[in-house]
Coordinates of N, CA and C and ligand atoms in Angstrom, one line a residue:
M1 N 0.8 -1.2 0.0 CA 0.0 0.0 0.0 C 0.9 1.2 0.0
I2 N 0.5 2.1 -0.9 CA 1.3 3.4 -1.0 C 1.2 4.3 0.2
A3 N 0.0 4.3 0.8 CA -0.1 5.1 2.0 C 0.8 4.7 3.1
E4 N 0.9 3.4 3.4 CA 1.8 2.9 4.4 C 3.3 3.2 4.1
K5 N 3.6 3.1 2.8 CA 5.0 3.4 2.4 C 5.3 4.8 2.7
I6 N 4.4 5.7 2.5 CA 4.6 7.1 2.7 C 4.8 7.4 4.2
I7 N 3.9 6.7 5.0 CA 4.0 6.9 6.5 C 5.3 6.4 7.0
D8 N 5.7 5.2 6.6 CA 7.0 4.6 7.0 C 8.2 5.5 6.6
F9 N 8.1 6.0 5.3 CA 9.2 6.8 4.8 C 9.4 8.1 5.6
K10 N 8.2 8.7 5.9 CA 8.3 10.0 6.7 C 8.9 9.7 8.1
K11 N 8.5 8.6 8.7 CA 9.1 8.2 10.0 C 10.6 8.1 10.0
S12 N 11.1 7.8 8.8 CA 12.6 7.6 8.7 C 13.3 8.9 8.5
L13 N 12.6 10.0 8.3 CA 13.2 11.3 8.0 C 13.4 12.1 9.3
P14 N 14.5 12.9 9.3 CA 14.6 13.9 10.4 C 13.4 14.8 10.4
E15 N 13.1 15.3 11.6 CA 11.8 16.1 11.8 C 11.8 17.3 10.9
E16 N 12.9 18.0 10.6 CA 12.9 19.2 9.9 C 12.8 19.0 8.4
V17 N 12.8 17.8 7.9 CA 12.9 17.5 6.5 C 11.4 17.3 6.0
Q18 N 11.0 18.1 5.0 CA 9.7 18.0 4.5 C 9.7 17.1 3.2
L19 N 8.7 16.2 3.1 CA 8.7 15.3 1.9 C 7.7 15.9 0.9
I20 N 8.2 15.9 -0.4 CA 7.3 16.2 -1.5 C 7.2 14.8 -2.2
A21 N 6.0 14.3 -2.3 CA 5.7 13.0 -3.0 C 5.5 13.3 -4.5
V22 N 6.5 12.9 -5.3 CA 6.5 13.2 -6.7 C 5.6 12.2 -7.5
S23 N 4.4 12.7 -7.9 CA 3.4 11.8 -8.4 C 3.3 11.9 -9.9
K24 N 4.3 12.6 -10.6 CA 4.2 12.7 -12.0 C 4.1 11.4 -12.7
T25 N 3.3 11.3 -13.8 CA 2.9 10.2 -14.6 C 2.0 9.1 -13.8
K26 N 1.8 9.4 -12.5 CA 1.0 8.4 -11.8 C -0.5 8.7 -11.8
P27 N -1.3 7.7 -11.9 CA -2.8 7.9 -12.1 C -3.4 8.5 -10.8
I28 N -4.5 9.2 -11.0 CA -5.2 9.8 -9.8 C -5.6 8.8 -8.8
A29 N -6.0 7.6 -9.2 CA -6.4 6.6 -8.2 C -5.2 6.3 -7.2
L30 N -4.0 6.2 -7.7 CA -2.9 6.0 -6.9 C -2.6 7.1 -5.9
I31 N -2.8 8.3 -6.4 CA -2.6 9.5 -5.5 C -3.7 9.6 -4.5
E32 N -4.9 9.2 -4.8 CA -6.0 9.1 -3.9 C -5.6 8.1 -2.8
D33 N -5.1 7.0 -3.1 CA -4.6 6.0 -2.2 C -3.5 6.7 -1.3
A34 N -2.6 7.4 -1.9 CA -1.5 8.0 -1.1 C -2.1 9.0 -0.1
L35 N -3.2 9.7 -0.5 CA -3.8 10.8 0.3 C -4.3 10.2 1.7
T36 N -4.7 8.9 1.7 CA -5.2 8.3 2.9 C -4.2 8.3 4.0
S37 N -2.9 8.5 3.7 CA -1.9 8.6 4.7 C -1.9 9.9 5.4
G38 N -2.7 10.9 4.9 CA -2.7 12.2 5.5 C -1.7 13.1 4.9
H39 N -0.9 12.6 4.0 CA 0.2 13.4 3.3 C -0.5 14.3 2.3
L40 N -0.1 15.6 2.2 CA -0.8 16.5 1.3 C 0.1 17.2 0.3
D41 N 1.4 17.0 0.4 CA 2.3 17.7 -0.6 C 2.7 16.8 -1.7
F42 N 2.3 17.2 -2.9 CA 2.6 16.3 -4.1 C 3.3 17.2 -5.2
G43 N 4.2 16.6 -5.9 CA 4.9 17.3 -6.9 C 4.7 16.8 -8.3
E44 N 4.6 17.7 -9.3 CA 4.4 17.3 -10.7 C 5.4 18.2 -11.5
N45 N 5.7 17.7 -12.7 CA 6.7 18.4 -13.5 C 6.1 18.9 -14.8
K46 N 4.8 18.6 -15.0 CA 4.2 19.2 -16.3 C 3.0 19.9 -16.0
V47 N 2.9 21.1 -16.6 CA 1.8 22.0 -16.2 C 0.4 21.4 -16.5
Q48 N 0.3 20.8 -17.7 CA -1.0 20.2 -18.0 C -1.5 19.1 -17.0
E49 N -0.5 18.3 -16.7 CA -0.9 17.2 -15.7 C -1.2 17.8 -14.4
L50 N -0.5 18.8 -14.0 CA -0.7 19.4 -12.7 C -2.1 20.0 -12.6
V51 N -2.4 20.7 -13.7 CA -3.7 21.4 -13.7 C -4.9 20.4 -13.7
E52 N -4.7 19.3 -14.5 CA -5.7 18.3 -14.5 C -5.9 17.6 -13.2
K53 N -4.8 17.3 -12.5 CA -4.9 16.6 -11.2 C -5.5 17.6 -10.2
H54 N -5.1 18.8 -10.3 CA -5.7 19.8 -9.3 C -7.2 19.9 -9.5
E55 N -7.7 19.9 -10.8 CA -9.1 20.0 -11.0 C -9.9 18.8 -10.5
K56 N -9.3 17.7 -10.7 CA -10.0 16.4 -10.4 C -9.9 16.0 -8.9
M57 N -8.9 16.5 -8.2 CA -8.7 16.0 -6.9 C -9.0 17.0 -5.7
P58 N -9.0 16.5 -4.5 CA -9.4 17.3 -3.3 C -8.6 18.6 -3.3
K59 N -9.2 19.7 -2.9 CA -8.6 21.0 -3.0 C -7.6 21.3 -1.9
E60 N -7.6 20.4 -0.9 CA -6.6 20.6 0.2 C -5.2 20.1 -0.2
I61 N -5.0 19.5 -1.3 CA -3.7 19.0 -1.7 C -2.9 20.2 -2.0
R62 N -1.6 20.2 -1.6 CA -0.6 21.3 -1.9 C 0.2 20.8 -3.1
W63 N 0.0 21.5 -4.2 CA 0.7 21.1 -5.4 C 2.0 21.8 -5.6
H64 N 3.0 21.1 -5.8 CA 4.3 21.7 -6.1 C 4.7 21.5 -7.5
M65 N 5.1 22.6 -8.2 CA 5.6 22.5 -9.6 C 7.1 22.3 -9.5
I66 N 7.5 21.1 -9.8 CA 9.0 20.9 -9.7 C 9.8 20.9 -11.0
G67 N 9.0 20.9 -12.1 CA 9.7 20.8 -13.4 C 10.1 22.2 -14.0
H68 N 10.6 22.1 -15.2 CA 10.9 23.4 -15.9 C 9.6 24.0 -16.3
L69 N 9.5 25.3 -16.0 CA 8.3 26.0 -16.2 C 8.5 27.1 -17.3
Q70 N 7.6 27.0 -18.4 CA 7.7 28.0 -19.5 C 6.8 29.2 -19.1
R71 N 7.3 30.3 -19.5 CA 6.6 31.6 -19.1 C 5.1 31.6 -19.6
N72 N 4.8 31.1 -20.8 CA 3.5 31.1 -21.3 C 2.5 30.2 -20.5
K73 N 3.0 29.4 -19.6 CA 2.2 28.4 -18.9 C 2.0 28.8 -17.4
V74 N 2.6 29.9 -17.0 CA 2.5 30.3 -15.6 C 1.1 30.5 -15.2
K75 N 0.3 31.2 -16.2 CA -1.0 31.6 -15.9 C -2.0 30.4 -15.5
Y76 N -1.6 29.2 -16.0 CA -2.5 28.1 -15.7 C -2.4 27.6 -14.2
I77 N -1.2 27.8 -13.6 CA -1.0 27.2 -12.3 C -1.0 28.3 -11.2
A78 N -0.9 29.6 -11.7 CA -0.8 30.7 -10.7 C -2.0 30.8 -9.7
P79 N -3.2 30.4 -10.1 CA -4.3 30.6 -9.1 C -4.1 29.6 -7.9
F80 N -3.4 28.5 -8.0 CA -3.5 27.5 -6.9 C -2.1 26.9 -6.5
V81 N -1.1 27.1 -7.3 CA 0.2 26.3 -7.0 C 0.7 26.7 -5.6
H82 N 1.2 25.7 -4.9 CA 1.6 25.9 -3.5 C 3.1 26.4 -3.5
L83 N 3.9 25.9 -4.3 CA 5.3 26.3 -4.4 C 5.9 25.9 -5.8
I84 N 6.5 26.9 -6.4 CA 7.2 26.7 -7.7 C 8.7 26.5 -7.4
H85 N 9.2 25.3 -7.7 CA 10.6 24.9 -7.3 C 11.6 25.4 -8.4
G86 N 11.1 25.5 -9.6 CA 12.1 25.6 -10.7 C 12.2 27.0 -11.3
V87 N 12.3 28.0 -10.5 CA 12.4 29.4 -11.1 C 13.8 29.7 -11.5
D88 N 14.1 29.8 -12.8 CA 15.5 29.8 -13.2 C 15.8 31.0 -14.1
S89 N 15.0 32.0 -14.2 CA 15.4 33.2 -14.9 C 14.6 34.4 -14.5
E90 N 15.1 35.6 -14.7 CA 14.5 36.8 -14.4 C 13.2 37.0 -15.1
R91 N 13.2 36.6 -16.4 CA 12.0 36.8 -17.2 C 10.8 35.9 -16.6
L92 N 11.2 34.7 -16.2 CA 10.2 33.9 -15.6 C 9.7 34.5 -14.2
M93 N 10.6 35.0 -13.5 CA 10.2 35.7 -12.2 C 9.2 36.8 -12.5
N94 N 9.5 37.6 -13.5 CA 8.6 38.8 -13.9 C 7.2 38.3 -14.2
E95 N 7.2 37.2 -15.0 CA 5.9 36.6 -15.4 C 5.1 36.0 -14.2
I96 N 5.8 35.4 -13.3 CA 5.1 34.8 -12.1 C 4.6 36.0 -11.2
N97 N 5.4 37.0 -11.1 CA 5.0 38.2 -10.4 C 3.7 38.8 -11.0
K98 N 3.7 38.9 -12.3 CA 2.5 39.4 -13.0 C 1.3 38.6 -12.8
Q99 N 1.4 37.3 -12.8 CA 0.3 36.4 -12.6 C -0.1 36.4 -11.2
G100 N 0.8 36.5 -10.3 CA 0.5 36.6 -8.9 C -0.4 37.9 -8.6
K101 N 0.0 39.0 -9.2 CA -0.8 40.2 -9.1 C -2.2 40.0 -9.6
K102 N -2.3 39.4 -10.8 CA -3.7 39.1 -11.4 C -4.5 38.3 -10.5
N103 N -3.9 37.3 -9.8 CA -4.6 36.4 -8.9 C -4.7 36.9 -7.5
N104 N -4.2 38.1 -7.3 CA -4.3 38.7 -6.0 C -3.6 37.8 -4.9
R105 N -2.5 37.3 -5.2 CA -1.8 36.4 -4.2 C -0.3 36.6 -4.4
Q106 N 0.4 36.2 -3.4 CA 1.9 36.1 -3.4 C 2.2 34.7 -3.7
I107 N 2.9 34.4 -4.8 CA 3.2 33.0 -5.1 C 4.6 32.6 -4.6
P108 N 4.6 31.5 -3.7 CA 5.9 31.1 -3.2 C 6.7 30.4 -4.2
C109 N 8.0 30.8 -4.3 CA 8.9 30.3 -5.3 C 10.3 29.9 -4.7
L110 N 11.0 29.0 -5.3 CA 12.4 28.6 -5.0 C 13.2 29.0 -6.2
L111 N 14.4 29.5 -5.9 CA 15.4 29.9 -7.0 C 16.1 28.6 -7.3
Q112 N 16.0 28.2 -8.6 CA 16.7 27.0 -9.0 C 18.2 27.4 -9.4
F113 N 19.1 26.7 -8.9 CA 20.5 26.9 -9.3 C 21.1 25.7 -10.1
H114 N 21.9 26.1 -11.0 CA 22.6 25.0 -11.8 C 23.8 24.5 -11.1
I115 N 23.7 23.3 -10.6 CA 24.9 22.8 -9.8 C 25.4 21.5 -10.5
A116 N 24.7 20.9 -11.4 CA 25.1 19.7 -12.0 C 26.1 19.9 -13.2
Q117 N 26.8 18.8 -13.5 CA 27.7 18.9 -14.7 C 27.0 19.0 -16.0
E118 N 25.8 18.4 -16.1 CA 25.0 18.3 -17.3 C 24.5 19.7 -17.7
S119 N 24.8 20.2 -18.9 CA 24.3 21.5 -19.4 C 22.8 21.5 -19.6
T120 N 22.2 20.3 -19.7 CA 20.8 20.2 -20.0 C 20.0 20.6 -18.8
K121 N 20.6 20.7 -17.6 CA 19.8 21.1 -16.4 C 19.7 22.6 -16.3
F122 N 18.6 23.0 -15.8 CA 18.3 24.5 -15.7 C 18.8 25.1 -14.5
G123 N 18.8 26.4 -14.5 CA 19.1 27.2 -13.2 C 19.9 28.4 -13.4
F124 N 19.7 29.3 -12.4 CA 20.5 30.5 -12.3 C 22.0 30.1 -12.0
S125 N 22.9 31.0 -12.3 CA 24.2 31.0 -11.7 C 24.2 31.9 -10.5
I126 N 25.1 31.7 -9.5 CA 25.1 32.5 -8.3 C 25.5 33.9 -8.7
D127 N 26.3 34.2 -9.7 CA 26.6 35.5 -10.1 C 25.4 36.3 -10.6
E128 N 24.6 35.6 -11.4 CA 23.4 36.2 -11.9 C 22.5 36.6 -10.7
M129 N 22.3 35.7 -9.8 CA 21.4 36.0 -8.7 C 22.0 37.2 -7.8
K130 N 23.3 37.2 -7.6 CA 23.9 38.2 -6.8 C 23.7 39.6 -7.5
S131 N 23.8 39.6 -8.8 CA 23.6 40.9 -9.4 C 22.2 41.4 -9.4
I132 N 21.2 40.4 -9.5 CA 19.8 40.7 -9.4 C 19.6 41.4 -8.0
I133 N 20.1 40.8 -7.0 CA 19.9 41.3 -5.6 C 20.6 42.6 -5.4
S134 N 21.8 42.7 -5.9 CA 22.5 44.0 -5.7 C 21.9 45.2 -6.4
E135 N 21.2 44.9 -7.5 CA 20.5 45.9 -8.2 C 19.1 46.1 -7.6
G136 N 18.7 45.3 -6.7 CA 17.4 45.5 -6.0 C 16.2 45.0 -6.8
K137 N 16.5 44.3 -7.9 CA 15.4 43.8 -8.8 C 14.4 43.0 -8.0
H138 N 14.9 42.2 -7.1 CA 14.0 41.2 -6.4 C 12.9 42.0 -5.6
L139 N 13.2 43.2 -5.2 CA 12.3 44.0 -4.4 C 11.0 44.4 -5.2
N140 N 11.1 44.3 -6.6 CA 10.0 44.6 -7.4 C 9.0 43.4 -7.5
W141 N 9.4 42.3 -7.1 CA 8.6 41.1 -7.2 C 7.7 41.0 -6.0
E142 N 6.7 41.9 -5.9 CA 5.8 42.1 -4.8 C 4.8 40.9 -4.6
N143 N 4.6 40.2 -5.8 CA 3.6 39.1 -5.7 C 4.3 37.8 -5.8
I144 N 5.5 37.8 -5.3 CA 6.3 36.5 -5.1 C 6.9 36.5 -3.7
V145 N 6.9 35.3 -3.1 CA 7.7 35.1 -1.9 C 8.8 34.2 -2.2
I146 N 10.0 34.6 -2.1 CA 11.1 33.8 -2.4 C 11.5 33.0 -1.1
K147 N 11.2 31.7 -1.2 CA 11.3 30.8 0.0 C 12.6 30.2 0.2
G148 N 13.4 30.1 -0.9 CA 14.7 29.4 -0.8 C 15.2 29.0 -2.1
V149 N 16.0 27.8 -2.1 CA 16.6 27.4 -3.3 C 16.3 26.0 -3.6
M150 N 16.5 25.6 -4.9 CA 16.3 24.2 -5.3 C 17.4 23.9 -6.3
G151 N 17.8 22.6 -6.3 CA 18.8 22.2 -7.3 C 18.8 20.7 -7.5
M152 N 19.3 20.3 -8.6 CA 19.4 18.9 -8.9 C 20.9 18.5 -9.2
A153 N 21.3 17.5 -8.5 CA 22.7 17.1 -8.7 C 22.9 16.3 -10.0
S154 N 24.2 16.1 -10.3 CA 24.4 15.3 -11.5 C 23.9 13.9 -11.4
F155 N 23.5 13.4 -12.6 CA 23.1 12.0 -12.6 C 24.3 11.1 -12.7
T156 N 24.8 10.7 -11.6 CA 26.1 9.9 -11.6 C 26.2 9.0 -10.3
E157 N 26.9 7.9 -10.5 CA 27.2 7.1 -9.3 C 28.2 7.7 -8.4
D158 N 28.8 8.7 -8.8 CA 29.9 9.3 -8.0 C 29.4 10.1 -6.9
K159 N 29.3 9.5 -5.7 CA 28.6 10.1 -4.5 C 29.4 11.3 -4.0
Y160 N 30.7 11.3 -4.3 CA 31.5 12.4 -3.9 C 31.1 13.7 -4.7
K161 N 31.0 13.5 -6.0 CA 30.6 14.6 -6.8 C 29.2 15.2 -6.4
V162 N 28.3 14.2 -6.2 CA 26.9 14.6 -5.8 C 27.0 15.4 -4.5
E163 N 27.8 15.0 -3.6 CA 27.9 15.7 -2.3 C 28.5 17.1 -2.5
Q164 N 29.5 17.2 -3.3 CA 30.1 18.5 -3.6 C 29.1 19.5 -4.1
E165 N 28.2 19.0 -5.0 CA 27.2 19.8 -5.6 C 26.1 20.3 -4.6
F166 N 25.8 19.4 -3.7 CA 24.8 19.8 -2.6 C 25.4 20.8 -1.7
I167 N 26.7 20.6 -1.4 CA 27.4 21.5 -0.5 C 27.4 22.9 -1.2
Q168 N 27.6 22.9 -2.5 CA 27.6 24.2 -3.2 C 26.3 24.9 -3.1
L169 N 25.2 24.1 -3.3 CA 23.8 24.7 -3.3 C 23.5 25.2 -1.9
K170 N 23.9 24.5 -0.9 CA 23.7 25.0 0.5 C 24.5 26.3 0.8
G171 N 25.6 26.3 0.2 CA 26.5 27.6 0.3 C 25.8 28.7 -0.4
Y172 N 25.1 28.5 -1.6 CA 24.4 29.6 -2.2 C 23.2 30.0 -1.4
F173 N 22.5 29.1 -0.8 CA 21.4 29.4 0.1 C 21.9 30.3 1.2
D174 N 23.0 30.0 1.9 CA 23.5 30.8 3.0 C 23.9 32.2 2.5
E175 N 24.5 32.2 1.4 CA 24.9 33.5 0.8 C 23.8 34.4 0.5
I176 N 22.7 33.9 -0.2 CA 21.6 34.7 -0.5 C 20.8 35.1 0.7
K177 N 20.7 34.2 1.7 CA 20.0 34.5 2.9 C 20.7 35.8 3.6
S178 N 22.0 35.8 3.5 CA 22.7 37.0 4.1 C 22.5 38.3 3.3
L179 N 22.0 38.2 2.1 CA 21.9 39.4 1.2 C 20.5 39.9 1.1
I180 N 19.5 39.1 1.4 CA 18.1 39.6 1.1 C 17.5 40.2 2.4
H181 N 16.3 40.9 2.1 CA 15.7 41.6 3.2 C 14.8 40.9 4.1
N182 N 14.3 39.7 3.6 CA 13.4 38.9 4.5 C 13.9 37.6 4.9
P183 N 15.0 37.5 5.6 CA 15.7 36.3 5.8 C 14.9 35.2 6.5
D184 N 13.8 35.7 7.3 CA 13.0 34.7 8.0 C 12.2 33.8 7.1
G185 N 11.6 34.4 6.0 CA 10.8 33.6 5.1 C 11.6 32.8 4.2
F186 N 12.9 33.1 4.1 CA 13.8 32.4 3.2 C 14.4 31.2 4.0
N187 N 13.8 30.1 3.9 CA 14.2 29.0 4.8 C 14.2 27.6 4.2
T188 N 14.0 27.5 2.9 CA 13.8 26.2 2.3 C 15.0 25.8 1.3
V189 N 15.5 24.6 1.5 CA 16.6 24.1 0.7 C 16.0 22.8 0.1
S190 N 15.5 22.9 -1.2 CA 14.9 21.7 -1.8 C 15.9 21.0 -2.6
M191 N 16.5 19.9 -2.0 CA 17.5 19.1 -2.8 C 17.4 17.7 -2.3
G192 N 17.5 16.7 -3.2 CA 17.5 15.3 -2.9 C 16.3 14.7 -3.6
M193 N 16.6 13.6 -4.3 CA 15.6 12.7 -5.0 C 15.8 11.3 -4.5
S194 N 15.1 10.3 -5.1 CA 15.2 9.0 -4.6 C 16.7 8.5 -4.5
N195 N 17.5 8.8 -5.4 CA 18.8 8.2 -5.4 C 19.8 8.9 -4.5
D196 N 19.5 10.2 -4.1 CA 20.5 11.0 -3.4 C 20.0 11.7 -2.2
Y197 N 18.8 11.4 -1.8 CA 18.3 12.3 -0.7 C 19.0 12.2 0.6
E198 N 19.7 11.0 0.9 CA 20.4 10.9 2.1 C 21.6 11.8 2.2
V199 N 22.3 11.8 1.0 CA 23.5 12.8 0.9 C 23.0 14.2 1.0
A200 N 21.8 14.5 0.4 CA 21.3 15.8 0.5 C 20.9 16.3 1.9
I201 N 20.3 15.4 2.6 CA 19.9 15.7 4.0 C 21.1 16.0 4.9
K202 N 22.1 15.1 4.7 CA 23.4 15.3 5.4 C 24.0 16.6 5.2
N203 N 23.7 17.2 4.0 CA 24.4 18.5 3.6 C 23.4 19.7 3.7
G204 N 22.3 19.5 4.4 CA 21.5 20.7 4.7 C 20.2 20.8 4.0
S205 N 19.8 19.8 3.3 CA 18.4 19.8 2.7 C 17.3 19.8 3.7
N206 N 16.3 20.5 3.5 CA 15.1 20.4 4.4 C 13.8 20.2 3.6
M207 N 14.0 19.8 2.3 CA 12.8 19.5 1.5 C 13.3 18.5 0.4
I208 N 12.8 17.3 0.4 CA 13.2 16.3 -0.6 C 12.0 15.9 -1.5
R209 N 12.4 15.7 -2.7 CA 11.4 15.4 -3.8 C 11.5 13.9 -4.2
I210 N 10.6 13.1 -3.7 CA 10.8 11.6 -3.9 C 9.7 11.0 -4.7
G211 N 10.0 10.4 -5.8 CA 9.1 9.8 -6.7 C 9.2 8.3 -6.7
S212 N 10.1 7.7 -7.4 CA 10.2 6.3 -7.6 C 10.3 5.4 -6.3
T213 N 10.9 5.9 -5.3 CA 11.0 5.2 -4.0 C 9.7 4.9 -3.4
L214 N 8.8 5.9 -3.6 CA 7.4 5.7 -3.1 C 6.4 5.1 -4.0
F215 N 6.4 5.5 -5.3 CA 5.4 5.1 -6.2 C 5.9 4.0 -7.1
G216 N 7.1 3.6 -7.1 CA 7.7 2.6 -8.1 C 8.2 3.3 -9.3
A217 N 9.0 2.6 -10.1 CA 9.6 3.2 -11.2 C 8.6 3.7 -12.2
R218 N 9.0 4.8 -12.9 CA 8.1 5.3 -14.0 C 8.4 4.6 -15.3
Q219 N 7.3 4.6 -16.1 CA 7.4 4.0 -17.5 C 8.2 4.9 -18.4
Ligands
LIG301 C1 11.1 13.3 -11.2 C2 11.7 14.3 -10.3 C3 11.9 14.0 -8.9 C4 11.7 12.6 -8.3 O1 12.6 11.7 -8.9 P1 12.8 10.2 -8.3 O2 14.1 9.8 -8.7 O3 11.7 9.4 -8.9 O4 12.6 10.3 -6.8 C5 12.5 15.0 -8.2 N1 12.7 16.2 -8.6 C6 12.4 16.6 -9.9 C7 12.7 17.9 -10.4 C8 11.9 15.6 -10.8 O5 11.7 15.9 -12.0

């Protein structure tokens, strides 16, 4: 039973670590089963799937957008999304801010950083983010709450490399926290997936995104 798996998995985590159950590609019936555990945070990586599931499922579910987000799709999730993990450009930030204003809400976001060796992965560089902050651009995003950082480590068996990347991301988090004006709300380090969450937690993660360990391998 998926609900029991979630309950047992949560018991194994340190108290400060929040679990995002990544339900992408999984059918609604399976997520409904998962919900009976009382767990409410679910992650999806495609806008269309996220919107469909939100429409069909109980409204108390907290939906996390964990995938790459295109600017022209922000409007579909802006009314309800609980946290956008993959914010990776200033232009995307501007669009999320605009849609937040339209929906009369502040949309919680994480800054995605590029820490992996693969160039196919998305994210800001720390220099880009530092210049955004020093120019005060982030202060214009009144309909966004920047909650923290997110990153994905390289897809490799090399645990040392993965660990160095997580250490780097936690370093970015600390650095940005020291630079911005609302350091109390800036408290989330979203790093760690099924293959590497233990290394991530050891290096300061407090939000892990777990799919296949809970729901089984994806097709
Ligand atoms: C799919 C996905 C996950 C979960 O991956 P698993 O290896 O199945 O745990 C986490 N984060 C992101 C951004 C993903 O796309």
